[in-house]
Short mmCIF file of C-alpha atoms in Angstrom, two decimals:
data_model
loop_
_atom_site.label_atom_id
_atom_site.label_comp_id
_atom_site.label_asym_id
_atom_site.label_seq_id
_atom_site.Cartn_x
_atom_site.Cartn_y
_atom_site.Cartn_z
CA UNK A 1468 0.00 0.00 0.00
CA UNK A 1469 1.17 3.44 -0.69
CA UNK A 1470 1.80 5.99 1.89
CA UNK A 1471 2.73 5.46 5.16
CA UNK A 1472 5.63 1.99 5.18
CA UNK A 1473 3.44 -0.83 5.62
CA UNK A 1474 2.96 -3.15 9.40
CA UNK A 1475 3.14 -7.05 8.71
CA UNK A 1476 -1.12 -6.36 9.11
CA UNK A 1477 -1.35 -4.23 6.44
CA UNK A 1478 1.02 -6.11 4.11
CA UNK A 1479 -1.16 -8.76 5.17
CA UNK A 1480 -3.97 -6.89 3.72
CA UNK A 1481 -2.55 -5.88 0.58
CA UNK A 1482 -2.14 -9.25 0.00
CA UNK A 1483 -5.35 -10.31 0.75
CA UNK A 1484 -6.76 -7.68 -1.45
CA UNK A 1485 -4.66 -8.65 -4.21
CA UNK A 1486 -6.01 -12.19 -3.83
CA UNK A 1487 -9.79 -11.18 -3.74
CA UNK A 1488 -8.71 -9.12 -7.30
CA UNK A 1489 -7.31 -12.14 -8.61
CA UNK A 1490 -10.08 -14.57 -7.46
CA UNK A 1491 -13.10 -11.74 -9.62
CA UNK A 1492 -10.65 -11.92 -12.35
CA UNK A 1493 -10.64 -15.62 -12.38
CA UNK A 1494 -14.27 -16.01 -11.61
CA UNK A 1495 -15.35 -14.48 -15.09
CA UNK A 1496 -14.59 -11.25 -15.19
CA UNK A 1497 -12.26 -10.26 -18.33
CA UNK A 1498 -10.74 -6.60 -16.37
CA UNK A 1499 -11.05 -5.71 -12.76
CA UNK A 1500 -9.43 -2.47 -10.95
CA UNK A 1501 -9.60 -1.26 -7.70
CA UNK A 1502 -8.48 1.50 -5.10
CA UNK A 1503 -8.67 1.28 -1.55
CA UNK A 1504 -7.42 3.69 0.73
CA UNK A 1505 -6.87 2.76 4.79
CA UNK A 1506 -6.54 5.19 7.51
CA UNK A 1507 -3.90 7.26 4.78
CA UNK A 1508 -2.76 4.55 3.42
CA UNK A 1509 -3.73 3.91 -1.05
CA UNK A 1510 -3.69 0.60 -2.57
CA UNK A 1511 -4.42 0.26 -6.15
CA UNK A 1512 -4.72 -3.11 -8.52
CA UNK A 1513 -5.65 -4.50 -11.64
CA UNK A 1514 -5.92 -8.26 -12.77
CA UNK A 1515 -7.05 -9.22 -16.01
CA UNK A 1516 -7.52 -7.64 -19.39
CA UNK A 1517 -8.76 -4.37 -21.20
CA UNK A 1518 -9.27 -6.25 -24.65
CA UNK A 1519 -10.34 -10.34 -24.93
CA UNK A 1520 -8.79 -9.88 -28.53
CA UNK A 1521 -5.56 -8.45 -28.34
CA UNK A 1522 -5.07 -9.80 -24.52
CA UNK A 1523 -4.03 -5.81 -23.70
CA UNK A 1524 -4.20 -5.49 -19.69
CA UNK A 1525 -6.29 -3.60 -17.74
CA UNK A 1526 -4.76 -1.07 -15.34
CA UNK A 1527 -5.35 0.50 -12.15
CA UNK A 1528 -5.59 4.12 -13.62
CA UNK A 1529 -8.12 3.86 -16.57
CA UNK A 1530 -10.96 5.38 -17.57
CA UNK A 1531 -14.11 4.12 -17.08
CA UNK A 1532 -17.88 4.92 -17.35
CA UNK A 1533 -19.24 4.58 -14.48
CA UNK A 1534 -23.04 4.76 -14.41
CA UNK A 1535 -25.30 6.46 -12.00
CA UNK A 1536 -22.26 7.19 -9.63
CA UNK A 1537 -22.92 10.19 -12.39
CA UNK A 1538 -25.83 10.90 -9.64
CA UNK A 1539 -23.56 11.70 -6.52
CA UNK A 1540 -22.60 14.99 -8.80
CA UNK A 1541 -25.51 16.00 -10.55
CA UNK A 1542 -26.95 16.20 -6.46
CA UNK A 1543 -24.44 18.15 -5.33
CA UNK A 1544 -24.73 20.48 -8.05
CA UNK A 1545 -28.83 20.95 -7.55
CA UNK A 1546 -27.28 21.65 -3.35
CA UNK A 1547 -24.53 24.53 -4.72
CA UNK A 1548 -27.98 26.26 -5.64
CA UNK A 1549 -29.72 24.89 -2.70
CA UNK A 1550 -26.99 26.83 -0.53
CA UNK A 1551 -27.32 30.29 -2.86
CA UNK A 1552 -30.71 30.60 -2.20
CA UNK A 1553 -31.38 29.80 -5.81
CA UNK A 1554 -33.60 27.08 -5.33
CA UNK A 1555 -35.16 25.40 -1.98
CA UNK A 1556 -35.41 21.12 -1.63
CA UNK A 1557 -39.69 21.16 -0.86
CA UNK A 1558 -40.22 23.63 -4.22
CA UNK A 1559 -43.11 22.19 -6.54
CA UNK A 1560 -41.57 21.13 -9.71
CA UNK A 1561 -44.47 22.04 -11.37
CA UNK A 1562 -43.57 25.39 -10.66
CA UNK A 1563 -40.21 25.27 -11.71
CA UNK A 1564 -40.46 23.21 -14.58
CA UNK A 1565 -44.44 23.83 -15.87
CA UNK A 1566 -43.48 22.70 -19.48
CA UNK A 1567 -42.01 19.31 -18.28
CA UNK A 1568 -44.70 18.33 -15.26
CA UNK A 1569 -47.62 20.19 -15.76
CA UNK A 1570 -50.68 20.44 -13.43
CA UNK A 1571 -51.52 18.89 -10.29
CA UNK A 1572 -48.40 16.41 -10.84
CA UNK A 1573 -46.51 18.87 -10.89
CA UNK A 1574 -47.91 20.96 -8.31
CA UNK A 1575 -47.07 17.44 -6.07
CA UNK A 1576 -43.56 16.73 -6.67
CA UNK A 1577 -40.96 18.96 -5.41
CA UNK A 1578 -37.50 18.77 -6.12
CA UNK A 1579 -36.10 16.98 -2.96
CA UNK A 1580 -38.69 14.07 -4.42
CA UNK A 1581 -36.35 13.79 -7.38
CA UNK A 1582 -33.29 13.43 -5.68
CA UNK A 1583 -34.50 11.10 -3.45
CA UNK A 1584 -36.82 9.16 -6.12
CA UNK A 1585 -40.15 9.46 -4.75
CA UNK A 1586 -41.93 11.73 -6.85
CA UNK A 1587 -43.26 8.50 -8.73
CA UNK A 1588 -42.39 9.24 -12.29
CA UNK A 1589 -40.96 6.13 -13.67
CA UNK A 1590 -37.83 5.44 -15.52
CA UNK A 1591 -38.49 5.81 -19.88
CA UNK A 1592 -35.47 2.99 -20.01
CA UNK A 1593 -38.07 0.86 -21.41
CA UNK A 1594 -39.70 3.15 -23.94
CA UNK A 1595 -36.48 4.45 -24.88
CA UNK A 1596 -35.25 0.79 -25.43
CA UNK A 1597 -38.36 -0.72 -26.91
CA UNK A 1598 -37.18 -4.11 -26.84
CA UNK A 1599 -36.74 -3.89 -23.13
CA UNK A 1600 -40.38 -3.66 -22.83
CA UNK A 1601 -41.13 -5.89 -20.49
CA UNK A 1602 -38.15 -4.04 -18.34
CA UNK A 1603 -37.75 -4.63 -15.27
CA UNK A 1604 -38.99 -8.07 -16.14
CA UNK A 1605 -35.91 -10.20 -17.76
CA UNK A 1606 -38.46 -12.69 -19.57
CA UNK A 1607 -39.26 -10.38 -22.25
CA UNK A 1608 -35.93 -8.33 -23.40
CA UNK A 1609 -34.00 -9.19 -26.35
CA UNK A 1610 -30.22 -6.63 -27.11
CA UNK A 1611 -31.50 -5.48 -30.37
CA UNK A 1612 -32.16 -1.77 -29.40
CA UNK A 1613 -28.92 -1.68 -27.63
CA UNK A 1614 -27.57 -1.98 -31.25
CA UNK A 1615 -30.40 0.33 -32.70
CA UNK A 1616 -29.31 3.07 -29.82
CA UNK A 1617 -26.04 3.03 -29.92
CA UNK A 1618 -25.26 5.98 -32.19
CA UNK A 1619 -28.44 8.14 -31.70
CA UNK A 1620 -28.81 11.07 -29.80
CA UNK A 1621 -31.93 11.69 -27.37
CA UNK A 1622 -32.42 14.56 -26.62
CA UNK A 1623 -33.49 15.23 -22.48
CA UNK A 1624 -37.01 16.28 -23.36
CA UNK A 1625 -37.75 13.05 -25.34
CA UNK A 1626 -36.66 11.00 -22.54
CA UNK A 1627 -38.30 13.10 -19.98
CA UNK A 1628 -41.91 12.95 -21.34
CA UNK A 1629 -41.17 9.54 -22.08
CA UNK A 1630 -40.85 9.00 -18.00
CA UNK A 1631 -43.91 11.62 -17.27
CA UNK A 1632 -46.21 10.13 -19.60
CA UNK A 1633 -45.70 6.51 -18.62
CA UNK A 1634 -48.15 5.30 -15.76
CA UNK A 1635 -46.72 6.77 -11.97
CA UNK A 1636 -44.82 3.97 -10.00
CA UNK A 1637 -46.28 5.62 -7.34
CA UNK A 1638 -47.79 8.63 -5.36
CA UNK A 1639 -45.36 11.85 -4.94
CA UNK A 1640 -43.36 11.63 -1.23
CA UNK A 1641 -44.99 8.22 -0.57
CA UNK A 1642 -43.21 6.68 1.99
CA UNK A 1643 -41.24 4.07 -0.71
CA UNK A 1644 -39.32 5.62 -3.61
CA UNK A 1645 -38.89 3.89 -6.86
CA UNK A 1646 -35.77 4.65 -8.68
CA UNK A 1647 -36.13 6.24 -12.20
CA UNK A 1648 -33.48 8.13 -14.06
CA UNK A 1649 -36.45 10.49 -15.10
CA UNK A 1650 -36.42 12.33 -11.91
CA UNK A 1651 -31.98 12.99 -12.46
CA UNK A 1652 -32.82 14.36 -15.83
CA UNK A 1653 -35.26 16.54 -14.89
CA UNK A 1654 -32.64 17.77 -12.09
CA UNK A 1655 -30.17 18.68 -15.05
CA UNK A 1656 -33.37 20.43 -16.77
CA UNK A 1657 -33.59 22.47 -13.55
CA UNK A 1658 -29.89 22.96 -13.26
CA UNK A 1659 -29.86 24.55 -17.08
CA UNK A 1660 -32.30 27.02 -16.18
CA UNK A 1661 -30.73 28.17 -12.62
CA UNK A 1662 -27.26 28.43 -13.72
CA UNK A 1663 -27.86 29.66 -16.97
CA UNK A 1664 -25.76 27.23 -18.66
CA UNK A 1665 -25.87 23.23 -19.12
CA UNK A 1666 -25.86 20.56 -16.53
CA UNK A 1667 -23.02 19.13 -18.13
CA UNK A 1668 -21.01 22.02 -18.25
CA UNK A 1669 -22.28 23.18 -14.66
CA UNK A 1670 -20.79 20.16 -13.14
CA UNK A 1671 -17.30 20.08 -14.71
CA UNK A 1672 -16.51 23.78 -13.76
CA UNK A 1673 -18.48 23.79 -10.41
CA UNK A 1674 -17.81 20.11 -9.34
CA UNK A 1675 -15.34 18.37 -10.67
CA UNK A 1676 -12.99 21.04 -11.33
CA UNK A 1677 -13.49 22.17 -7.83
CA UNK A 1678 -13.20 18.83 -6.57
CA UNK A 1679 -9.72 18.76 -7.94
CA UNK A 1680 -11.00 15.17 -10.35
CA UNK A 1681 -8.03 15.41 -13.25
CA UNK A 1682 -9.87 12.04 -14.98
CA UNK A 1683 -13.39 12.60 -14.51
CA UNK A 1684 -16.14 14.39 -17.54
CA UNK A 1685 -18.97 14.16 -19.67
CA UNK A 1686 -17.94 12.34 -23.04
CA UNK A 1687 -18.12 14.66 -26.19
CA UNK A 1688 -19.55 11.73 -28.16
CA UNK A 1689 -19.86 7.92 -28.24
CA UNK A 1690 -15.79 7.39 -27.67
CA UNK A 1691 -14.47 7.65 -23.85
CA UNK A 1692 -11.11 9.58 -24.44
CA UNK A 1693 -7.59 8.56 -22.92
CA UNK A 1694 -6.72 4.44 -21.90
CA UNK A 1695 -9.78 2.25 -21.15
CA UNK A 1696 -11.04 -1.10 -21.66
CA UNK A 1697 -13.25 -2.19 -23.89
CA UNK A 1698 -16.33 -3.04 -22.16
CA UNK A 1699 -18.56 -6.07 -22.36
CA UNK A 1700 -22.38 -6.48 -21.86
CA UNK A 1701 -23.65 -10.39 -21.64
CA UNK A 1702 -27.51 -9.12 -20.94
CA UNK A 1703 -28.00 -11.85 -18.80
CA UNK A 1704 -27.01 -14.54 -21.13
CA UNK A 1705 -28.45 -13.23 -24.15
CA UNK A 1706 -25.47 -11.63 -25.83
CA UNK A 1707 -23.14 -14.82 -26.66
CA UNK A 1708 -19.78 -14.04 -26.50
CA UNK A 1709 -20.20 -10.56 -24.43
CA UNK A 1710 -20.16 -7.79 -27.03
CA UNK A 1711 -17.72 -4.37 -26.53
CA UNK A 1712 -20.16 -1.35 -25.87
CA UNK A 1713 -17.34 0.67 -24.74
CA UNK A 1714 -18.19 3.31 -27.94
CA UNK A 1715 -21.50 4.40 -27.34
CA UNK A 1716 -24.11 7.27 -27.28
CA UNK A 1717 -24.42 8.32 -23.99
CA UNK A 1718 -27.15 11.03 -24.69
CA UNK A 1719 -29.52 8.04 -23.45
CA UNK A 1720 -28.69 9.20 -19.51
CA UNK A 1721 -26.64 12.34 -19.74
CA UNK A 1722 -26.48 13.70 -16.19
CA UNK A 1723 -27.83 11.12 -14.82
CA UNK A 1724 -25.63 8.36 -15.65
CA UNK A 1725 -22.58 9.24 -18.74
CA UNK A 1726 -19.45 10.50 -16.23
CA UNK A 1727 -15.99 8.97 -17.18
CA UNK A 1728 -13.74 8.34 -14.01
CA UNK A 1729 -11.48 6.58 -12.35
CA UNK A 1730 -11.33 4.80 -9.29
CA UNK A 1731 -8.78 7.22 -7.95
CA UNK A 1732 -10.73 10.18 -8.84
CA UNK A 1733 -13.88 8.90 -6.60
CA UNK A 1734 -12.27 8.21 -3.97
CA UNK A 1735 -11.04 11.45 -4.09
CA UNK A 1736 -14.35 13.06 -4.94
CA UNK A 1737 -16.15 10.96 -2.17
CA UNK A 1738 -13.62 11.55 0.80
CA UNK A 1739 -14.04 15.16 -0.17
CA UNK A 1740 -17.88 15.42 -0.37
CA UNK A 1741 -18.10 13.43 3.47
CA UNK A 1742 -15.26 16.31 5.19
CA UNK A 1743 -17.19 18.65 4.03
CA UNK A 1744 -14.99 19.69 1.48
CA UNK A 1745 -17.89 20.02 -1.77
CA UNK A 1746 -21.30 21.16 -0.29
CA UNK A 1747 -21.39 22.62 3.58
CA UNK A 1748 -22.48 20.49 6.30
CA UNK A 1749 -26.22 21.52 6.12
CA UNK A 1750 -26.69 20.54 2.73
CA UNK A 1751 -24.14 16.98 3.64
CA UNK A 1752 -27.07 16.62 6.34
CA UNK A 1753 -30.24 16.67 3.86
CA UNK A 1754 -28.15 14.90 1.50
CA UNK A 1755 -27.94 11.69 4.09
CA UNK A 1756 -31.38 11.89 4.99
CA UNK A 1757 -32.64 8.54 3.84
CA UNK A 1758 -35.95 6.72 2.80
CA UNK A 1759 -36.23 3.48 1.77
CA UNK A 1760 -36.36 2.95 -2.12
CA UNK A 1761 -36.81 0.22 -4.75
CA UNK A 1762 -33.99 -0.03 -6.84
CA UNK A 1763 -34.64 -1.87 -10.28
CA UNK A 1764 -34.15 -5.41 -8.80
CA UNK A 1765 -36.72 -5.52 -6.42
CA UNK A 1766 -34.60 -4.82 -3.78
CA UNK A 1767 -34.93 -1.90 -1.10
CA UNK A 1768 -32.09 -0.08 -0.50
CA UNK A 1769 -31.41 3.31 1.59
CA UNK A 1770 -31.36 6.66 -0.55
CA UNK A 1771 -30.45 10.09 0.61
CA UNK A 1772 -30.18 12.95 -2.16
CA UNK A 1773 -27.87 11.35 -4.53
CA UNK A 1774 -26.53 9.23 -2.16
CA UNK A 1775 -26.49 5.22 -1.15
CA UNK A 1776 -26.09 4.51 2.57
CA UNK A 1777 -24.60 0.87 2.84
CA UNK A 1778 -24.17 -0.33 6.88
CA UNK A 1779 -21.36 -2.82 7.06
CA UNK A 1780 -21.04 -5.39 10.06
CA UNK A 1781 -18.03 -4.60 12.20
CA UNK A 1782 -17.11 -2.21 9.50
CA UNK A 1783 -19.29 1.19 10.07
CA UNK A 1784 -21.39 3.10 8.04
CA UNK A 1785 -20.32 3.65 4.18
CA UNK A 1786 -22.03 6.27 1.80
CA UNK A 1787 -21.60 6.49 -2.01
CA UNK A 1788 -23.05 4.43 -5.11
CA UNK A 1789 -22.46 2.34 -7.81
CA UNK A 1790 -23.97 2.37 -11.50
CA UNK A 1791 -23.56 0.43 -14.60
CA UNK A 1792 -23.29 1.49 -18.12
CA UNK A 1793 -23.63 -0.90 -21.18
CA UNK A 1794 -20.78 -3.31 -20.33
CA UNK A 1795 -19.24 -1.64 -17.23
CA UNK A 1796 -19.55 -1.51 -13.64
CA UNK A 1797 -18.38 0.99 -10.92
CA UNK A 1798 -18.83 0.65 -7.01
CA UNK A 1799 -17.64 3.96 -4.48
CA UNK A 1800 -18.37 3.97 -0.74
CA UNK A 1801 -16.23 6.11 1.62
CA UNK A 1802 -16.88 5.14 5.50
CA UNK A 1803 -18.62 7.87 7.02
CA UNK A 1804 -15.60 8.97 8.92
CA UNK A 1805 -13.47 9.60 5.52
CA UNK A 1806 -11.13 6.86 6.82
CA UNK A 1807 -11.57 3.75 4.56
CA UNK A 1808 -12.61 4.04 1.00
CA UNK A 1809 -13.23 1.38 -1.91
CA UNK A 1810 -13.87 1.96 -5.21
CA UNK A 1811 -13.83 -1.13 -7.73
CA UNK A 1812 -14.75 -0.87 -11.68
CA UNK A 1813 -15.35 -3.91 -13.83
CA UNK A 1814 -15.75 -4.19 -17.63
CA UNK A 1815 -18.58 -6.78 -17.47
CA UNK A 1816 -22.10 -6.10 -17.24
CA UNK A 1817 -25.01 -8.82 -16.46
CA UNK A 1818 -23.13 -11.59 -16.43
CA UNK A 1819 -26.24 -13.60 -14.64
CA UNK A 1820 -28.43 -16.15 -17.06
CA UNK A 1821 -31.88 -16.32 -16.54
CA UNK A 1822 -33.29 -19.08 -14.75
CA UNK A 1823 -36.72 -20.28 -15.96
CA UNK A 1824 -38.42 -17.36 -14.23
CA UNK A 1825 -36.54 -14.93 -15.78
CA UNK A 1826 -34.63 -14.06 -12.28
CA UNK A 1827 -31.19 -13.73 -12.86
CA UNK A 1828 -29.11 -16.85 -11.18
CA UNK A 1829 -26.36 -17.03 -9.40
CA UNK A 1830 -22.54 -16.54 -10.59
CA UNK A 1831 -19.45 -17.24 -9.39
CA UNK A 1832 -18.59 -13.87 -10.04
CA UNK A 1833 -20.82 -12.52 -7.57
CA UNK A 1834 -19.10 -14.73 -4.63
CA UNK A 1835 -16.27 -13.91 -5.72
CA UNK A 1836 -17.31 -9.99 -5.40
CA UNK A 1837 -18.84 -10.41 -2.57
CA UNK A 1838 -15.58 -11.24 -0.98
CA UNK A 1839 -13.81 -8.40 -2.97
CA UNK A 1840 -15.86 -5.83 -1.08
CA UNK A 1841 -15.71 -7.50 2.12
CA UNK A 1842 -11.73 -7.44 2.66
CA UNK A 1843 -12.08 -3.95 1.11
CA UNK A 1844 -14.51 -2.18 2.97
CA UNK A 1845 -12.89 -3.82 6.18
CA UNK A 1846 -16.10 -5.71 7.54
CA UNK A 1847 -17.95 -8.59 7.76
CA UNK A 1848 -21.38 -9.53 6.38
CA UNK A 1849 -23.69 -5.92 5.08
CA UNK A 1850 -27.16 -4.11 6.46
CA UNK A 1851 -28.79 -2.30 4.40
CA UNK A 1852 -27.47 -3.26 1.26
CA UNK A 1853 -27.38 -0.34 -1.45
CA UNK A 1854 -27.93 -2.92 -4.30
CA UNK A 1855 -28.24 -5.94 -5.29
CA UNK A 1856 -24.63 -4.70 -7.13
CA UNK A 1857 -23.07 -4.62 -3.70
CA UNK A 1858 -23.39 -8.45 -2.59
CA UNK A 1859 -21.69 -9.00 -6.32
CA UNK A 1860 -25.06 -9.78 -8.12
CA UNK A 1861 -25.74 -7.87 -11.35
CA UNK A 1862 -29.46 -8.19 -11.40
CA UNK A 1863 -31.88 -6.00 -12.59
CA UNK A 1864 -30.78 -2.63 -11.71
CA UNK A 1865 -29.56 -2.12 -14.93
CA UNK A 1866 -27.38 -0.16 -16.81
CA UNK A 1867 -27.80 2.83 -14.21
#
């Protein structure tokens, strides 16, 4: 580990750590990379490869999309204005955004309902996608619009009336949240209009800039720029070998899902955002106010604004969150203290089959995972899981 000269323990850890890499590499996973920082202390790794065709490796430093860890940002962006007295958490929407959530709706939902994901619009992923139609139902999908999408360019006001129109998951502020990537684009929609400029271009200058994040932006277009691995999406069996969606349109989730990073970079950006360092403690406060959500596998997991709370036995409370794009997969939690960190980034996506129910099964890579997290996050078995991500299982969630 870098930093501080290692104690037989922690070269005991590294060690360890090195092992559990090796172990997700060998369980299926063509490239795995990790950071974990200890109490000042940074280990990185890599095991595997970039590229199944040229056998290229993957390293610890590359670039990688990482999904609806996009979400973190785009929150603490909406809190900047929060803080200026620009915009206030229990505003109507409707209001706000009249064009976009007209009416009574809109007169219901308030912003801190689309951070949080209970203002019960539901996710356009399958109206977007049509042959995920059946979504979040794996019996009826098929990868042809993933092919048919890859080049084209949504724009956010397709995809938003897409969500709107689509029947509510819900009432707005019931006490369960659903999670929809409708509710983070309408957040960038809001964004635009506060700050007079785009979401996108918002969060570079005010967030990631800030943040001091030398790896981390919005793609310009389909290709991720600088050294990354290809990355491979199996759909849950029904893309045979794994195909390379590593050049793609990321228009489809903008804001709330298309950042490039690295692992080092959220670390970074997450140990900041807990001191205190990125929004002020009052906004940290409403931003780790949970409520108990649905995430896209059934599962219920513990949302704040933008934020995942994860409890880990004998290990403390973690916050952060993980997201998948087409082929990739990205997990950051930072211990609530700032003292132990993990973030880990795969090039593999859905790597379950489908049993005969159309539930995804079980995979070696998940144990394997599983145990990855567990030696890095410092703790023993995990409350409150954030997603079904966390105990290694890729299930329905989705590329979010």
């Amino acid at each position: 580990m870098r930093g501080k000269p290692e104690t037989p323990e922690e070269l005991e850890t590294r060690e360890e750590l090195e092992a559990a890499l090796e172990a997700v590499h060998r369980a299926g996973i063509p490239g795995v990379f990790a950071e974990v920082r200890d109490c000042g202390h940074i280990w990185s790794g890599a095991r595997g490869v970039a590229d199944v065709g040229t056998g290229r490796p993957v390293t610890h430093d590359m670039r990688h999309r990482v999904g609806s860890v996009t979400k973190t940002f785009t929150a603490v962006a909406i809190m900047h204005q929060v803080e200026r007295g620009l915009l206030c958490l229990d505003a109507p929407i409707g209001d706000l955004l009249p064009r976009f959530v007209p009416g009574e709706r809109g007169r219901r939902i308030t912003v801190r309902m689309l951070l949080n994901h209970t203002s019960g619009l539901r996710d356009y992923l399958p109206y977007a996608f049509p042959s995920f139609r059946g979504f979040p139902s794996l019996s009826d999908i098929s990868p042809e619009s993933l092919d048919d999408n890859r080049f084209r360019r949504f724009h956010p006001a397709e995809l938003i009336g897409m969500g709107v129109a689509a029947p509510a998951t819900g009432e707005p502020g019931g006490p369960t949240g659903v999670y929809s990537n409708t509710n983070y684009l309408l957040l960038a929609q809001l964004l635009e209009q506060v700050t007079g400029t785009t979401a996108e271009d918002y969060i570079t200058r005010e967030v990631i800039e800030r943040a001091g994040l030398r790896h981390t932006g919005f793609p310009s277009g389909p290709r991720i720029e600088g050294p990354h691995a290809r990355m491979y999406e199996a759909l849950y069996g029904l893309i045979a070998p794994p195909r390379d969606y590593s050049v793609y349109d990321m228009s489809w989730v903008g804001p709330a899902a298309a950042l490039v990073s690295t692992v080092e970079d959220l670390n970074r950006f997450y140990g900041r955002l807990l001191a205190g360092g990125i929004v002020d403690r009052a906004s940290l406060t409403e931003m780790q106010r949970t409520v108990p959500v649905r995430a896209l596998d059934g599962t219920t997991i513990d949302y704040g604004l933008g934020l995942h709370k994860v409890v880990v036995e004998d290990g403390g409370t973690f916050w952060g969150h993980d997201g998948s794009a087409w082929g990739a997969g990205t997990v950051s939690l930072t211990r609530a203290d700032g003292q132990r960190q993990m973030s880990v980034a795969v090039n593999l996506a859905r790597w379950n089959e489908r049993d005969s129910s159309g539930r995804p099964r079980r995979h070696p890579i998940d144990d394997a995972l599983a145990a990855l997290y567990q030696r890095a996050l410092g703790g023993g078995t995990r409350t409150g899981e954030a997603s079904g991500d966390l105990d290694g299982q890729q299930g329905v969630e989705g590329p979010f």
